[in-house]
Amino acid sequence: MSPLTHFDAEGQAHMVNVGAKPATRRVAVARGRITMQAGTLALIQSGTARKGDVLGVARIAAIQAAKKTSDLIPLCHPLALTRVAIDFAAKSPDGNWAGAIICTATVETTGPTGVEMEALTAVQVGLLTIYDMCKAVDRGMVMTDVRVLEKHGGTSGSYLAPAGEPPAP
């Protein structure tokens, strides 16, 4: 049997049966960043981007993405999410950053399976929305460092990303 749970004994992809697992509180936090020109960051912070409130739209897109994760990732279970919180923090030019926005997603549910994929999807779509809204002025933006920072709940217990991760906002 493969240690990868999305494959059966014959190696065929399948949706994991979580029917016998107890419903517990599940929480996942994911984070990523989008780097950009300093002028692009200033435009976003000023609220004068041509398409409107970039971070407001990106926040709604990220929340919607968390809710729609099972529509995007074929073997994810549809989950009744109890909380999706999206935080954006700007990093000013300082030598290490050309200019960046950090997106952090915290997703919660009470159920038989975790919400890591929902948190990761929220971050990615939030960052993609920033790119979409600002690409007219900066096509060189780069999305990086998307990963799970922590997860809690379930039989596997808690996970905290090792030290040395990208700095918190």
Coordinates of C-alpha atoms in Angstrom, one line a residue:
M1 CA 0.0 0.0 0.0
S2 CA 1.3 3.4 -0.9
P3 CA 1.9 5.9 1.9
L4 CA 0.2 8.4 -0.4
T5 CA -3.4 8.3 0.7
H6 CA -5.0 9.3 -2.6
F7 CA -4.0 6.1 -4.3
D8 CA -5.6 2.7 -3.7
A9 CA -3.7 -0.6 -3.5
E10 CA -3.7 -0.8 -7.3
G11 CA -2.2 2.7 -7.7
Q12 CA -5.4 4.3 -8.9
A13 CA -6.3 7.8 -7.7
H14 CA -9.3 7.9 -5.4
M15 CA -11.0 10.2 -2.9
V16 CA -10.0 9.1 0.7
N17 CA -12.8 7.7 2.7
V18 CA -13.1 10.0 5.8
G19 CA -16.5 8.7 6.8
A20 CA -15.3 6.8 9.9
K21 CA -13.0 9.7 11.1
P22 CA -14.4 11.7 14.0
A23 CA -15.3 15.3 13.5
T24 CA -12.8 17.5 15.3
R25 CA -11.9 21.2 15.1
R26 CA -9.4 21.7 12.3
V27 CA -7.3 24.8 11.7
A28 CA -4.7 25.6 9.0
V29 CA -2.6 28.7 8.4
A30 CA -0.9 29.3 5.1
R31 CA 1.2 32.2 3.9
G32 CA 2.7 33.5 0.6
R33 CA 4.0 36.7 -0.8
I34 CA 4.0 38.6 -4.0
T35 CA 7.0 40.8 -4.8
M36 CA 6.7 43.8 -7.0
Q37 CA 8.2 47.2 -7.9
A38 CA 8.2 49.7 -5.1
G39 CA 5.9 51.9 -7.2
T40 CA 3.3 49.1 -7.6
L41 CA 3.3 48.6 -3.8
A42 CA 2.8 52.4 -3.3
L43 CA -0.1 52.4 -5.8
I44 CA -1.8 49.5 -3.9
Q45 CA -1.2 51.2 -0.5
S46 CA -2.6 54.5 -1.8
G47 CA -5.8 52.9 -2.9
T48 CA -5.6 54.6 -6.3
A49 CA -5.1 51.6 -8.5
R50 CA -7.2 51.9 -11.7
K51 CA -9.2 48.8 -11.0
G52 CA -10.0 49.9 -7.4
D53 CA -9.3 48.5 -3.9
V54 CA -6.8 45.8 -4.8
L55 CA -6.5 44.3 -1.3
G56 CA -10.3 44.4 -0.7
V57 CA -11.0 42.5 -3.9
A58 CA -8.1 40.1 -3.3
R59 CA -9.5 39.4 0.2
I60 CA -12.9 38.5 -1.2
A61 CA -11.3 36.4 -3.9
A62 CA -9.2 34.5 -1.3
I63 CA -12.3 33.8 0.8
Q64 CA -14.2 32.6 -2.2
A65 CA -11.3 30.4 -3.2
A66 CA -11.2 28.7 0.2
K67 CA -14.9 27.9 -0.1
K68 CA -14.5 26.5 -3.7
T69 CA -11.3 24.4 -3.1
S70 CA -13.0 21.1 -3.7
D71 CA -14.2 22.4 -7.1
L72 CA -10.6 23.1 -8.1
I73 CA -8.6 20.2 -6.5
P74 CA -10.2 17.0 -7.8
L75 CA -9.7 14.8 -4.7
C76 CA -10.5 17.4 -2.0
H77 CA -13.6 16.9 0.1
P78 CA -16.2 19.7 0.1
L79 CA -16.1 21.1 3.6
A80 CA -18.4 23.4 5.6
L81 CA -15.9 26.0 6.6
T82 CA -16.6 27.8 9.9
R83 CA -14.0 30.6 9.4
V84 CA -11.8 32.0 6.7
A85 CA -9.7 35.0 7.7
I86 CA -7.4 36.7 5.2
D87 CA -4.7 39.2 6.2
F88 CA -2.5 41.3 3.9
A89 CA 0.7 43.0 5.2
A90 CA 2.8 45.2 3.0
K91 CA 6.6 45.1 3.3
S92 CA 8.3 48.3 2.3
P93 CA 11.5 48.4 0.2
D94 CA 14.3 47.6 2.6
G95 CA 17.0 45.8 0.6
N96 CA 15.6 42.4 1.2
W97 CA 12.3 43.1 -0.6
A98 CA 11.8 45.1 -3.8
G99 CA 8.3 45.6 -2.4
A100 CA 6.0 42.8 -1.3
I101 CA 2.6 42.0 0.1
I102 CA 2.3 39.0 2.4
C103 CA -1.0 37.1 2.3
T104 CA -1.9 34.9 5.3
A105 CA -5.0 32.7 5.3
T106 CA -6.5 31.1 8.4
V107 CA -9.1 28.5 7.7
E108 CA -11.2 26.5 10.2
T109 CA -13.8 23.8 10.2
T110 CA -15.2 21.1 12.4
G111 CA -15.1 17.9 10.4
P112 CA -13.3 14.7 9.6
T113 CA -10.5 16.1 7.4
G114 CA -8.2 19.1 7.5
V115 CA -8.3 22.5 5.8
E116 CA -4.7 22.8 4.6
M117 CA -5.7 22.8 0.9
E118 CA -8.3 25.5 1.6
A119 CA -5.8 27.7 3.2
L120 CA -3.2 27.2 0.5
T121 CA -5.8 27.8 -2.2
A122 CA -7.0 31.0 -0.5
V123 CA -3.4 32.4 -0.4
Q124 CA -2.7 31.5 -4.1
V125 CA -5.9 33.1 -5.4
G126 CA -5.4 36.2 -3.2
L127 CA -1.9 36.6 -4.7
L128 CA -3.2 35.9 -8.2
T129 CA -5.9 38.6 -7.8
I130 CA -3.3 41.2 -6.8
Y131 CA -1.3 40.2 -9.9
D132 CA -4.4 40.5 -12.1
M133 CA -5.4 43.9 -10.7
C134 CA -1.9 45.4 -11.1
K135 CA -0.4 43.6 -14.1
A136 CA -1.0 46.8 -16.3
V137 CA 1.7 48.6 -14.3
D138 CA 3.9 45.7 -13.3
R139 CA 4.0 42.4 -15.2
G140 CA 7.2 41.3 -13.4
M141 CA 5.5 40.5 -10.0
V142 CA 6.5 37.2 -8.6
M143 CA 4.5 34.9 -6.2
T144 CA 6.7 32.9 -3.8
D145 CA 7.0 31.1 -0.5
V146 CA 3.4 29.7 -0.5
R147 CA 3.2 27.1 2.2
V148 CA 1.4 25.8 5.3
L149 CA 2.8 27.4 8.4
E150 CA 0.7 25.5 10.9
K151 CA -2.2 23.0 11.1
H152 CA -4.1 21.7 14.1
G153 CA -6.6 18.9 14.7
G154 CA -7.2 15.4 13.6
T155 CA -5.3 12.2 14.3
S156 CA -2.0 13.5 13.0
G157 CA -2.0 16.3 15.5
S158 CA -0.3 19.7 15.1
Y159 CA 2.3 20.9 12.6
L160 CA 4.3 24.0 12.9
A161 CA 6.7 25.1 10.1
P162 CA 10.3 24.9 11.1
A163 CA 12.2 28.0 12.1
G164 CA 13.8 30.0 9.3
E165 CA 10.6 30.4 7.3
P166 CA 9.9 33.7 5.6
P167 CA 9.3 36.4 8.1
A168 CA 5.8 37.0 9.5
P169 CA 4.0 40.2 8.6

